[in-house]
Amino acid sequence: MGNVRERPAVGLADILVGASLLAIISIAIAWAAHAHPYTAESGRIALTWWHLPLDAAYSWLRMLAAYIISLIFTLIYAYLAAFNPRAEKILLPLLDMLQSIPVLSFLPVVLLAFVALFPGSRIGVNLASIVLIFTGQVWNMVFSVYHGFITIPRDLRESALSLNLSPWQRFRTMELPYAMVGLVWNSMMSWAGGWFFLMAAEMFSLGNRSYQLRGLGSYLQTAANQGRWGAELAGLTALVLVIVLMDQLIWRPLLAWADKFKMEMVEGADRPRSTVLRILRRSLILEWLGRTLWIPLTEWSDRIFSQTLPDIRKSGALNSVAGLLRWLAVAFVVVVAVTALEGALRLLGHLSLAGLEVVVLATLTTLGRVLAALAISVIWTVPVGVFIGLNRKWAARLTPVSQIAASVPATALFPGLVAVLIHMRGGLNVASILLMVLGTQWYILFNVIAGASAIPEDLREATRMFRLTRIKTWTTLILPAIAPFLITGLITAAGGAWNASIVAEYVSFHNHVYTTFGIGSIIARTSQDHSFSVLLLATGILALTVVAINRLIWRRLYDKAVERYSLS
Amino acid sequence: MASPIYRRGDRKSDSLVRLLGVTKTYKQPDNYNIRVLDDINLEIRPGEFIALLGPSGSGKSTLLRIITGLSTPSYGTVLYRGQPIEGPNPHATMVFQSFALYPWLTVQQNVELGLVAKGVLPQQRRQRAIELIDVIGLNGYEDAFPKELSGGMRQRVGFARALAVDPELLCMDEPFSALDFLTAENLRSELLDLWLESRIPTRAILMVTHGIEEAVYMADRIVILSKNPARIVADLPNLLPFPRNRKSTEFVQMVDQVYKIVTGWDEEDEDDLDTAELASPSQGGEARPRLRPIPYGHISMLSGLLELVSDRGGHDDLYRLGAELLLEVDDLLPVTETAELFHLAEVREGDLFITELGQSFVEQDINERKAIIRDQLKDIPLFRMITRVLASKANHAMNKEFFNDILEEHFSLEEAEHQLMTAINWGRYADIFHYDTDTEQLYLDEDQTGDPIPAETQDS
């Protein structure tokens, strides 16, 4: 199927987009260089248990803010990319790159930039954490909604056109509903990813300065720092509780609700159910709200937007004011980009060859750790995942447990684990691999479970009938069948591992900084001692490496696996 | 021209839709244009029920989309009541083969959709939708979701949705082909009743179909399109009185007449192409011979058909054959075209006659059959080209994309892929060359390289 449009490995647009990204990063760094020392709330996280609900609420609100921004951004970006051919040319490669860059490596830069924006106030740090969560969670949402928009069946599209629905009505009744299932799933994943970043972003120390925000993340870190394991446990319990509540009260009802947007014409056998949704649907209040609020609102929006929403599908010309404004905006962006790029190049001009060598070596070292982490994850998750996937009974029992285990962000466990692992042989060098495994194993496990449970019963019966040995069964049936799923899991896991490197290679604990050689620690260290040329170089090379590996290895492997081993 | 039946006091001069020289071309990546519709001139008058008939891939759906304004012609004009149309025509609605219902909207909401677009107030559009759901026989199902309905009921919703906005022109794109036989028959007669009894305000109906019987059963004017590119080859009035009886002699005669046109339209063209094609290589000129498309016939279906016809004494009526095998003319034609291409059978006036070669094909075992097909393939330009390329390469292998590229010079992207896959199927069957799915390469093995036929036939 030609759902995903094929593009060459590297195109002109990629280079353009890459250059502008470099420019933007360097603007952020230049801004951060002006950062004023920030002194507010440091080290004053109270570890009393009755503060936990409030801490959890703070963290949750930050997540919510980031999610709302993500949602708005997603809808606009995906709509433009899907329906404006000119915008698509730029937005697509940009999306592709942004989603493969490890966001956590920008944490120091983003943090410093926002602290500089609001000197001496906690707004900056708060905004930084929100923006960071946003940049971590938005891309998969955009991608799924974009994918939904462009795969709307032609007949549906044409029926909307032939009924003369306005662009807003089309969006409301066709495009958004069609993309809804993907949006809900990806929102769930994005929240999980968001917790990961939030835990790391709430408390971050750069050298002798430490930035703290009240929240679960800083609570956990403080507890670990002070060695108060009771408090650490209480914090983790609160986190798990929040996650489980979210799952029961929001995600499950949403998933069950979104089931009606599936494009299937036969009722699926096991559709998601939710008691909460059933109760809501039967409640009179909701019905009343629908009648008195929702219907008038749609009527009103139809009338308002039908008149004002410009039809961006027809790319207009210069002859309108809008066109002129757009060209001005483009010109402005070009000027800024060129200036920034020039600055970036000047900054890179300060670099010595030795510096470059160190950064490349560090990248390779971290690459080694990422691969080791993936290998360890595969070794334990493939047998376990296949076992769970092939045994319906066990799957029913283990899936909820593993889902909860997986939803606990690895960064929340980091402080506690570091305390244990730091004294191991090999120190952080080895410990950081384990920390990465912690963050990545779940992606692989869930994909393997999905792959194994998708193996048709008749194929398994055939292997039994021919009395294939256990090894033969694995090589002829199980491994090929799970291959596409395993690779999908590996791709996501690799992204997670790169992200984790920044918090795993540079750990401050008990007022002491532990580091090990690697690209993550270089980024963390250089951003604290203001050697911005190395920081820019390191971030650039890291991004380049990840994008290159994604393009050259993962995507090809995936295409091959899908073509060869797909069971449908 | 036909003299259609006029009802409801419409005057002859009021033409609803006029197509003037409508032509549609698709641009290929290498700037090579594929022409889908060629100079279509058509007039739709009020009171007409027109069936647009043609083989699959003939561009009938494209034509329908141009008439409704969903697509624009590359050249030519579409006039609606004398005005050129821009964008989707608000007076025309469409019924889709796949129903195109929104699964997340209830029956009621689906039917209301067109009224929502018109800005009709909720109370009124509710009223109108309930009326139409009633007319279409779905009362009681207003709050059901499409996935809870059977195929026939879904298409009823499709009709109700299209009729809700009181369209002047109702366009239908193979509306019954996704339904089972009985359901389709039931829905056809109900729609016909609505139309004939003027219970719907629609002024004209245009139906795209590939079912000849369906066209003769419902329409009062049948327009037949050819393929590659589509031209109008016939425009017949169908004056049989309603209700029409499929068993009556007049009905069968009409079906037979249409069948003859549909199965025989390109015989002249084909002969022209044949000579043109044979002429150019023998002249040794620079002109590249045009590749003629091969039909997508499956060899196993071909064998089955020939065996069947041979058992019946060597010839049979195509229309009867199709009806018996439950094959639409669309499915049957590629097989008969393949049989003709291999000189195994001939189609004359809607009848299929097995040739001598065809008779011996039927009597032989599988290996001899392969030999016969192999012999026939030698004369087909596409296979001459493939085997020549493979024979002249040192390693006797060539990437599939290479052939794809060549074919794309002659056909649309999709068609090129389809042609090559059919060629690979035939080539594999006749053991002329091999194809490796993993490497996507066509290649010759040792036995095949020893077979010098292709190149030599060409030269002699």
JSON list of C-alpha atoms in Angstrom, two decimals, chain A residues 99-238:
[
{"chain": "A", "resi": 99, "resn": "GLN", "atom": "CA", "xyz": [10.95, 13.06, 16.09]},
{"chain": "A", "resi": 100, "resn": "SER", "atom": "CA", "xyz": [14.27, 11.30, 15.92]},
{"chain": "A", "resi": 101, "resn": "ILE", "atom": "CA", "xyz": [16.26, 13.84, 17.88]},
{"chain": "A", "resi": 102, "resn": "PRO", "atom": "CA", "xyz": [16.71, 12.93, 21.54]},
{"chain": "A", "resi": 103, "resn": "VAL", "atom": "CA", "xyz": [14.89, 15.76, 23.26]},
{"chain": "A", "resi": 104, "resn": "LEU", "atom": "CA", "xyz": [16.48, 15.29, 26.63]},
{"chain": "A", "resi": 105, "resn": "SER", "atom": "CA", "xyz": [19.80, 16.44, 25.21]},
{"chain": "A", "resi": 106, "resn": "PHE", "atom": "CA", "xyz": [18.25, 19.88, 24.90]},
{"chain": "A", "resi": 107, "resn": "LEU", "atom": "CA", "xyz": [17.23, 19.95, 28.51]},
{"chain": "A", "resi": 108, "resn": "PRO", "atom": "CA", "xyz": [20.16, 22.06, 29.72]},
{"chain": "A", "resi": 109, "resn": "VAL", "atom": "CA", "xyz": [19.87, 24.44, 26.79]},
{"chain": "A", "resi": 110, "resn": "VAL", "atom": "CA", "xyz": [16.12, 24.87, 27.03]},
{"chain": "A", "resi": 111, "resn": "LEU", "atom": "CA", "xyz": [16.31, 25.28, 30.77]},
{"chain": "A", "resi": 112, "resn": "LEU", "atom": "CA", "xyz": [18.97, 27.95, 30.58]},
{"chain": "A", "resi": 113, "resn": "ALA", "atom": "CA", "xyz": [17.15, 29.77, 27.82]},
{"chain": "A", "resi": 114, "resn": "PHE", "atom": "CA", "xyz": [13.93, 29.99, 29.78]},
{"chain": "A", "resi": 115, "resn": "VAL", "atom": "CA", "xyz": [15.63, 30.94, 33.01]},
{"chain": "A", "resi": 116, "resn": "ALA", "atom": "CA", "xyz": [17.22, 33.77, 31.07]},
{"chain": "A", "resi": 117, "resn": "LEU", "atom": "CA", "xyz": [13.82, 34.77, 29.73]},
{"chain": "A", "resi": 118, "resn": "PHE", "atom": "CA", "xyz": [12.33, 35.16, 33.20]},
{"chain": "A", "resi": 119, "resn": "PRO", "atom": "CA", "xyz": [15.27, 35.96, 35.43]},
{"chain": "A", "resi": 120, "resn": "GLY", "atom": "CA", "xyz": [14.79, 35.29, 39.10]},
{"chain": "A", "resi": 121, "resn": "SER", "atom": "CA", "xyz": [11.33, 33.79, 38.83]},
{"chain": "A", "resi": 122, "resn": "ARG", "atom": "CA", "xyz": [10.01, 30.29, 38.76]},
{"chain": "A", "resi": 123, "resn": "ILE", "atom": "CA", "xyz": [7.98, 30.93, 35.63]},
{"chain": "A", "resi": 124, "resn": "GLY", "atom": "CA", "xyz": [11.05, 30.30, 33.52]},
{"chain": "A", "resi": 125, "resn": "VAL", "atom": "CA", "xyz": [11.79, 26.94, 35.05]},
{"chain": "A", "resi": 126, "resn": "ASN", "atom": "CA", "xyz": [8.14, 25.96, 34.86]},
{"chain": "A", "resi": 127, "resn": "LEU", "atom": "CA", "xyz": [7.89, 26.97, 31.23]},
{"chain": "A", "resi": 128, "resn": "ALA", "atom": "CA", "xyz": [11.12, 25.15, 30.50]},
{"chain": "A", "resi": 129, "resn": "SER", "atom": "CA", "xyz": [9.75, 21.93, 31.90]},
{"chain": "A", "resi": 130, "resn": "ILE", "atom": "CA", "xyz": [6.49, 22.38, 30.00]},
{"chain": "A", "resi": 131, "resn": "VAL", "atom": "CA", "xyz": [8.25, 23.13, 26.73]},
{"chain": "A", "resi": 132, "resn": "LEU", "atom": "CA", "xyz": [10.52, 20.18, 27.29]},
{"chain": "A", "resi": 133, "resn": "ILE", "atom": "CA", "xyz": [7.60, 17.82, 27.85]},
{"chain": "A", "resi": 134, "resn": "PHE", "atom": "CA", "xyz": [5.91, 19.33, 24.81]},
{"chain": "A", "resi": 135, "resn": "THR", "atom": "CA", "xyz": [8.93, 18.71, 22.59]},
{"chain": "A", "resi": 136, "resn": "GLY", "atom": "CA", "xyz": [9.13, 15.19, 23.92]},
{"chain": "A", "resi": 137, "resn": "GLN", "atom": "CA", "xyz": [5.54, 14.20, 23.38]},
{"chain": "A", "resi": 138, "resn": "VAL", "atom": "CA", "xyz": [4.27, 16.11, 20.39]},
{"chain": "A", "resi": 139, "resn": "TRP", "atom": "CA", "xyz": [5.95, 14.41, 17.41]},
{"chain": "A", "resi": 140, "resn": "ASN", "atom": "CA", "xyz": [4.35, 11.01, 17.50]},
{"chain": "A", "resi": 141, "resn": "MET", "atom": "CA", "xyz": [0.98, 12.72, 17.89]},
{"chain": "A", "resi": 142, "resn": "VAL", "atom": "CA", "xyz": [1.61, 14.90, 14.86]},
{"chain": "A", "resi": 143, "resn": "PHE", "atom": "CA", "xyz": [2.76, 11.94, 12.86]},
{"chain": "A", "resi": 144, "resn": "SER", "atom": "CA", "xyz": [-0.26, 9.81, 13.65]},
{"chain": "A", "resi": 145, "resn": "VAL", "atom": "CA", "xyz": [-2.74, 12.61, 12.93]},
{"chain": "A", "resi": 146, "resn": "TYR", "atom": "CA", "xyz": [-0.96, 13.48, 9.69]},
{"chain": "A", "resi": 147, "resn": "HIS", "atom": "CA", "xyz": [-1.01, 9.84, 8.72]},
{"chain": "A", "resi": 148, "resn": "GLY", "atom": "CA", "xyz": [-4.71, 9.70, 9.55]},
{"chain": "A", "resi": 149, "resn": "PHE", "atom": "CA", "xyz": [-5.43, 12.76, 7.43]},
{"chain": "A", "resi": 150, "resn": "ILE", "atom": "CA", "xyz": [-3.67, 11.48, 4.35]},
{"chain": "A", "resi": 151, "resn": "THR", "atom": "CA", "xyz": [-5.12, 7.98, 4.51]},
{"chain": "A", "resi": 152, "resn": "ILE", "atom": "CA", "xyz": [-8.77, 9.01, 4.56]},
{"chain": "A", "resi": 153, "resn": "PRO", "atom": "CA", "xyz": [-10.38, 6.81, 1.89]},
{"chain": "A", "resi": 154, "resn": "ARG", "atom": "CA", "xyz": [-11.06, 8.58, -1.36]},
{"chain": "A", "resi": 155, "resn": "ASP", "atom": "CA", "xyz": [-14.75, 7.75, -1.24]},
{"chain": "A", "resi": 156, "resn": "LEU", "atom": "CA", "xyz": [-15.24, 9.42, 2.14]},
{"chain": "A", "resi": 157, "resn": "ARG", "atom": "CA", "xyz": [-13.38, 12.48, 0.95]},
{"chain": "A", "resi": 158, "resn": "GLU", "atom": "CA", "xyz": [-15.40, 12.67, -2.23]},
{"chain": "A", "resi": 159, "resn": "SER", "atom": "CA", "xyz": [-18.70, 12.17, -0.46]},
{"chain": "A", "resi": 160, "resn": "ALA", "atom": "CA", "xyz": [-17.87, 15.10, 1.81]},
{"chain": "A", "resi": 161, "resn": "LEU", "atom": "CA", "xyz": [-17.01, 17.21, -1.21]},
{"chain": "A", "resi": 162, "resn": "SER", "atom": "CA", "xyz": [-20.08, 16.22, -3.18]},
{"chain": "A", "resi": 163, "resn": "LEU", "atom": "CA", "xyz": [-22.26, 17.08, -0.18]},
{"chain": "A", "resi": 164, "resn": "ASN", "atom": "CA", "xyz": [-20.55, 20.48, -0.19]},
{"chain": "A", "resi": 165, "resn": "LEU", "atom": "CA", "xyz": [-19.29, 20.39, 3.38]},
{"chain": "A", "resi": 166, "resn": "SER", "atom": "CA", "xyz": [-17.21, 23.43, 4.24]},
{"chain": "A", "resi": 167, "resn": "PRO", "atom": "CA", "xyz": [-13.54, 22.91, 5.21]},
{"chain": "A", "resi": 168, "resn": "TRP", "atom": "CA", "xyz": [-14.45, 23.30, 8.87]},
{"chain": "A", "resi": 169, "resn": "GLN", "atom": "CA", "xyz": [-17.32, 20.84, 8.56]},
{"chain": "A", "resi": 170, "resn": "ARG", "atom": "CA", "xyz": [-15.06, 18.40, 6.79]},
{"chain": "A", "resi": 171, "resn": "PHE", "atom": "CA", "xyz": [-12.55, 18.74, 9.60]},
{"chain": "A", "resi": 172, "resn": "ARG", "atom": "CA", "xyz": [-15.22, 18.28, 12.26]},
{"chain": "A", "resi": 173, "resn": "THR", "atom": "CA", "xyz": [-17.13, 15.38, 10.73]},
{"chain": "A", "resi": 174, "resn": "MET", "atom": "CA", "xyz": [-14.52, 13.57, 8.69]},
{"chain": "A", "resi": 175, "resn": "GLU", "atom": "CA", "xyz": [-10.88, 14.41, 9.16]},
{"chain": "A", "resi": 176, "resn": "LEU", "atom": "CA", "xyz": [-10.62, 14.65, 12.93]},
{"chain": "A", "resi": 177, "resn": "PRO", "atom": "CA", "xyz": [-12.84, 11.62, 13.58]},
{"chain": "A", "resi": 178, "resn": "TYR", "atom": "CA", "xyz": [-10.85, 9.59, 11.08]},
{"chain": "A", "resi": 179, "resn": "ALA", "atom": "CA", "xyz": [-7.59, 10.44, 12.85]},
{"chain": "A", "resi": 180, "resn": "MET", "atom": "CA", "xyz": [-9.12, 10.04, 16.32]},
{"chain": "A", "resi": 181, "resn": "VAL", "atom": "CA", "xyz": [-8.13, 6.47, 17.14]},
{"chain": "A", "resi": 182, "resn": "GLY", "atom": "CA", "xyz": [-4.50, 7.18, 16.35]},
{"chain": "A", "resi": 183, "resn": "LEU", "atom": "CA", "xyz": [-4.65, 10.44, 18.25]},
{"chain": "A", "resi": 184, "resn": "VAL", "atom": "CA", "xyz": [-5.96, 8.80, 21.42]},
{"chain": "A", "resi": 185, "resn": "TRP", "atom": "CA", "xyz": [-3.39, 6.01, 21.32]},
{"chain": "A", "resi": 186, "resn": "ASN", "atom": "CA", "xyz": [-0.59, 8.42, 20.71]},
{"chain": "A", "resi": 187, "resn": "SER", "atom": "CA", "xyz": [-1.82, 10.78, 23.40]},
{"chain": "A", "resi": 188, "resn": "MET", "atom": "CA", "xyz": [-1.52, 7.89, 25.81]},
{"chain": "A", "resi": 189, "resn": "MET", "atom": "CA", "xyz": [2.00, 7.16, 24.68]},
{"chain": "A", "resi": 190, "resn": "SER", "atom": "CA", "xyz": [2.84, 10.83, 24.84]},
{"chain": "A", "resi": 191, "resn": "TRP", "atom": "CA", "xyz": [1.71, 11.09, 28.44]},
{"chain": "A", "resi": 192, "resn": "ALA", "atom": "CA", "xyz": [3.91, 8.14, 29.31]},
{"chain": "A", "resi": 193, "resn": "GLY", "atom": "CA", "xyz": [6.79, 9.86, 27.54]},
{"chain": "A", "resi": 194, "resn": "GLY", "atom": "CA", "xyz": [5.89, 13.11, 29.25]},
{"chain": "A", "resi": 195, "resn": "TRP", "atom": "CA", "xyz": [6.29, 11.61, 32.73]},
{"chain": "A", "resi": 196, "resn": "PHE", "atom": "CA", "xyz": [9.75, 10.50, 31.68]},
{"chain": "A", "resi": 197, "resn": "PHE", "atom": "CA", "xyz": [10.81, 14.03, 30.82]},
{"chain": "A", "resi": 198, "resn": "LEU", "atom": "CA", "xyz": [8.98, 15.66, 33.69]},
{"chain": "A", "resi": 199, "resn": "MET", "atom": "CA", "xyz": [10.80, 13.57, 36.26]},
{"chain": "A", "resi": 200, "resn": "ALA", "atom": "CA", "xyz": [14.09, 14.66, 34.79]},
{"chain": "A", "resi": 201, "resn": "ALA", "atom": "CA", "xyz": [13.10, 18.27, 34.22]},
{"chain": "A", "resi": 202, "resn": "GLU", "atom": "CA", "xyz": [11.75, 19.13, 37.64]},
{"chain": "A", "resi": 203, "resn": "MET", "atom": "CA", "xyz": [15.06, 18.97, 39.33]},
{"chain": "A", "resi": 204, "resn": "PHE", "atom": "CA", "xyz": [18.18, 19.55, 37.43]},
{"chain": "A", "resi": 205, "resn": "SER", "atom": "CA", "xyz": [21.50, 20.66, 38.69]},
{"chain": "A", "resi": 206, "resn": "LEU", "atom": "CA", "xyz": [24.02, 22.37, 36.50]},
{"chain": "A", "resi": 207, "resn": "GLY", "atom": "CA", "xyz": [27.25, 22.60, 38.41]},
{"chain": "A", "resi": 208, "resn": "ASN", "atom": "CA", "xyz": [26.71, 24.29, 41.71]},
{"chain": "A", "resi": 209, "resn": "ARG", "atom": "CA", "xyz": [23.31, 25.62, 40.74]},
{"chain": "A", "resi": 210, "resn": "SER", "atom": "CA", "xyz": [20.25, 23.47, 41.02]},
{"chain": "A", "resi": 211, "resn": "TYR", "atom": "CA", "xyz": [16.87, 24.19, 39.54]},
{"chain": "A", "resi": 212, "resn": "GLN", "atom": "CA", "xyz": [13.94, 22.79, 41.34]},
{"chain": "A", "resi": 213, "resn": "LEU", "atom": "CA", "xyz": [10.22, 22.81, 40.97]},
{"chain": "A", "resi": 214, "resn": "ARG", "atom": "CA", "xyz": [7.78, 21.37, 43.44]},
{"chain": "A", "resi": 215, "resn": "GLY", "atom": "CA", "xyz": [6.56, 18.13, 42.02]},
{"chain": "A", "resi": 216, "resn": "LEU", "atom": "CA", "xyz": [6.86, 14.38, 42.14]},
{"chain": "A", "resi": 217, "resn": "GLY", "atom": "CA", "xyz": [10.11, 14.36, 40.18]},
{"chain": "A", "resi": 218, "resn": "SER", "atom": "CA", "xyz": [11.98, 16.59, 42.57]},
{"chain": "A", "resi": 219, "resn": "TYR", "atom": "CA", "xyz": [10.42, 14.82, 45.52]},
{"chain": "A", "resi": 220, "resn": "LEU", "atom": "CA", "xyz": [11.84, 11.51, 44.34]},
{"chain": "A", "resi": 221, "resn": "GLN", "atom": "CA", "xyz": [15.25, 12.96, 43.63]},
{"chain": "A", "resi": 222, "resn": "THR", "atom": "CA", "xyz": [15.47, 14.70, 46.96]},
{"chain": "A", "resi": 223, "resn": "ALA", "atom": "CA", "xyz": [14.42, 11.56, 48.75]},
{"chain": "A", "resi": 224, "resn": "ALA", "atom": "CA", "xyz": [17.08, 9.55, 47.01]},
{"chain": "A", "resi": 225, "resn": "ASN", "atom": "CA", "xyz": [19.69, 12.21, 47.66]},
{"chain": "A", "resi": 226, "resn": "GLN", "atom": "CA", "xyz": [18.96, 12.18, 51.34]},
{"chain": "A", "resi": 227, "resn": "GLY", "atom": "CA", "xyz": [18.76, 8.41, 51.41]},
{"chain": "A", "resi": 228, "resn": "ARG", "atom": "CA", "xyz": [15.22, 8.44, 52.77]},
{"chain": "A", "resi": 229, "resn": "TRP", "atom": "CA", "xyz": [13.91, 5.27, 51.23]},
{"chain": "A", "resi": 230, "resn": "GLY", "atom": "CA", "xyz": [10.54, 5.43, 52.96]},
{"chain": "A", "resi": 231, "resn": "ALA", "atom": "CA", "xyz": [9.86, 8.79, 51.34]},
{"chain": "A", "resi": 232, "resn": "GLU", "atom": "CA", "xyz": [11.16, 7.46, 48.01]},
{"chain": "A", "resi": 233, "resn": "LEU", "atom": "CA", "xyz": [8.71, 4.58, 48.18]},
{"chain": "A", "resi": 234, "resn": "ALA", "atom": "CA", "xyz": [5.85, 6.90, 49.12]},
{"chain": "A", "resi": 235, "resn": "GLY", "atom": "CA", "xyz": [6.70, 9.11, 46.14]},
{"chain": "A", "resi": 236, "resn": "LEU", "atom": "CA", "xyz": [6.76, 6.18, 43.77]},
{"chain": "A", "resi": 237, "resn": "THR", "atom": "CA", "xyz": [3.44, 4.94, 45.13]},
{"chain": "A", "resi": 238, "resn": "ALA", "atom": "CA", "xyz": [1.91, 8.36, 44.55]}
]
